[in-house]
Amino acid sequence: METASSEKVNLSHHKIHTDILIDAPADLVWSVLTDTANYKDWAEFLVGIQGEIKDGSTITVDFQLDSSKEKLTTLEHTITVVDGAEFFWAEKGPGGIRDNHHFCVEPLEGGKTRFVQSDEILGGITFLMGGRLVKMYVEGYQAFNRGLKAEAERRAQSA
């Protein structure tokens, strides 16, 4: 099961929520999510992270906003991590847009996991670009979530 929604709070504030059910235990999903060296093998949209998924560390994130082009958008973020459960950043990016990007691994009964990827984009040029960014981000996050699901379930089957 997969869901996606967005909410326009106001002209300069949008919220995005995506989630997907993964047929693998939460610790395995977390290990795939934090195995950033292998993103190149399965991840779409958020195609790479350099640096350690560790509380307070700085990571460099590569986004491929348009899969028909090779151009990457690269941003540095300082992350907050609750080991085994979630990581997020909340910083200003290009155009003064504040990005509150959140990744959460929720254990469910029966060895399943709900993965949630959410975001808030606000301020800066959000009033000009918000609608376009939300559409692009929702599609990109869903593609990433499906890749994470496929990789975690593949690893669970071979374990």
XYZ file of C-alpha atoms in Angstrom:
159
model
C 0.000 0.000 0.000
C 1.252 3.449 -0.915
C -0.191 6.899 -0.231
C 0.747 10.444 -1.166
C -0.810 13.791 -0.349
C 0.049 17.450 -0.326
C -1.480 20.452 1.359
C -1.138 24.099 0.416
C -1.129 25.780 3.817
C -0.734 29.185 2.189
C 1.031 30.750 -0.788
C 4.480 30.224 0.769
C 3.948 26.994 2.710
C 3.261 23.493 1.368
C 3.258 20.132 3.167
C 3.965 16.776 1.503
C 3.333 13.314 2.925
C 4.165 9.970 1.298
C 4.264 6.524 2.813
C 4.609 2.932 1.711
C 4.150 -0.458 3.361
C 7.255 -2.652 3.137
C 7.209 -6.393 3.695
C 10.452 -6.424 5.684
C 11.365 -5.709 9.327
C 12.112 -2.127 10.358
C 15.767 -2.818 11.224
C 16.368 -4.160 7.715
C 14.571 -1.166 6.122
C 16.693 1.163 8.282
C 19.864 -0.637 7.166
C 18.911 -0.164 3.489
C 17.986 3.493 4.064
C 21.304 4.225 5.779
C 23.386 2.160 3.315
C 23.903 5.277 1.239
C 26.819 3.804 -0.737
C 24.308 1.564 -2.521
C 21.704 4.222 -3.399
C 23.118 4.147 -6.929
C 21.713 0.614 -7.290
C 18.097 1.345 -6.375
C 17.290 4.970 -5.538
C 15.464 7.408 -7.773
C 15.083 11.181 -7.271
C 17.300 11.220 -4.161
C 20.090 9.380 -5.916
C 22.971 9.734 -3.504
C 24.062 10.744 -0.033
C 27.702 11.256 0.868
C 28.497 11.279 4.552
C 27.340 9.307 7.536
C 23.730 9.083 8.700
C 24.660 10.099 12.222
C 23.106 12.721 14.480
C 24.643 16.146 13.880
C 26.666 15.108 10.837
C 26.769 17.000 7.567
C 25.771 15.080 4.470
C 25.823 15.983 0.799
C 22.648 14.975 -0.991
C 22.271 14.523 -4.761
C 18.781 14.932 -6.207
C 17.904 14.160 -9.796
C 14.860 16.384 -10.176
C 14.219 15.397 -13.800
C 14.927 11.749 -14.597
C 15.100 12.543 -18.330
C 18.229 14.641 -17.693
C 21.568 13.759 -16.125
C 21.813 17.029 -14.180
C 21.957 16.656 -10.403
C 21.079 19.174 -7.728
C 23.551 18.838 -4.859
C 22.866 20.279 -1.406
C 24.572 20.000 1.967
C 22.460 19.336 5.052
C 23.124 18.936 8.741
C 20.954 16.059 9.875
C 19.218 15.016 13.044
C 19.052 11.251 13.553
C 17.120 9.032 15.919
C 19.030 5.835 15.242
C 16.912 3.046 13.833
C 13.846 5.255 13.457
C 14.233 8.570 11.627
C 16.443 11.259 10.194
C 15.673 14.733 8.922
C 17.027 18.106 7.984
C 15.478 21.557 8.210
C 17.492 24.147 6.343
C 17.242 26.852 3.738
C 18.130 25.844 0.223
C 18.132 27.529 -3.182
C 15.801 30.504 -3.529
C 15.593 30.854 0.254
C 13.155 27.945 0.458
C 13.186 26.211 3.817
C 13.073 22.444 3.443
C 11.939 20.306 6.399
C 12.596 16.857 4.906
C 11.837 13.839 7.106
C 12.435 10.069 6.696
C 10.767 7.744 9.210
C 10.834 3.954 9.637
C 7.866 2.635 11.659
C 7.800 -1.047 12.729
C 4.457 -2.811 12.276
C 3.162 -6.182 13.384
C 4.124 -9.251 11.420
C 7.627 -8.070 10.520
C 6.370 -5.290 8.244
C 7.371 -1.613 8.138
C 5.737 1.650 7.191
C 8.213 4.061 5.604
C 7.165 7.704 5.694
C 8.844 10.458 3.710
C 7.440 13.907 4.362
C 8.452 17.458 3.726
C 7.470 21.042 4.277
C 8.609 23.684 1.856
C 8.138 27.254 2.941
C 9.418 30.769 2.571
C 11.718 32.180 -0.070
C 10.385 31.767 -3.589
C 7.861 29.095 -2.548
C 5.108 31.534 -3.528
C 6.403 31.321 -7.123
C 7.580 27.707 -7.349
C 5.606 25.880 -4.643
C 3.025 24.134 -6.828
C 5.617 22.940 -9.330
C 8.019 21.784 -6.587
C 5.270 19.890 -4.736
C 4.312 17.970 -7.883
C 7.959 17.128 -8.615
C 8.729 16.184 -5.001
C 5.643 13.973 -4.548
C 6.500 12.034 -7.710
C 10.171 11.830 -6.728
C 9.495 10.726 -3.160
C 7.114 8.022 -4.368
C 9.762 6.736 -6.795
C 12.343 6.703 -3.974
C 9.899 4.932 -1.635
C 9.152 2.236 -4.234
C 12.892 1.708 -4.773
C 13.455 1.400 -1.018
C 10.590 -1.103 -0.777
C 11.946 -3.228 -3.643
C 15.491 -3.234 -2.241
C 14.426 -3.991 1.353
C 12.118 -6.800 0.243
C 14.848 -8.206 -2.033
C 17.320 -8.215 0.878
C 14.708 -9.757 3.208
C 14.126 -12.622 0.770
C 17.833 -13.342 0.391
C 18.493 -13.235 4.152
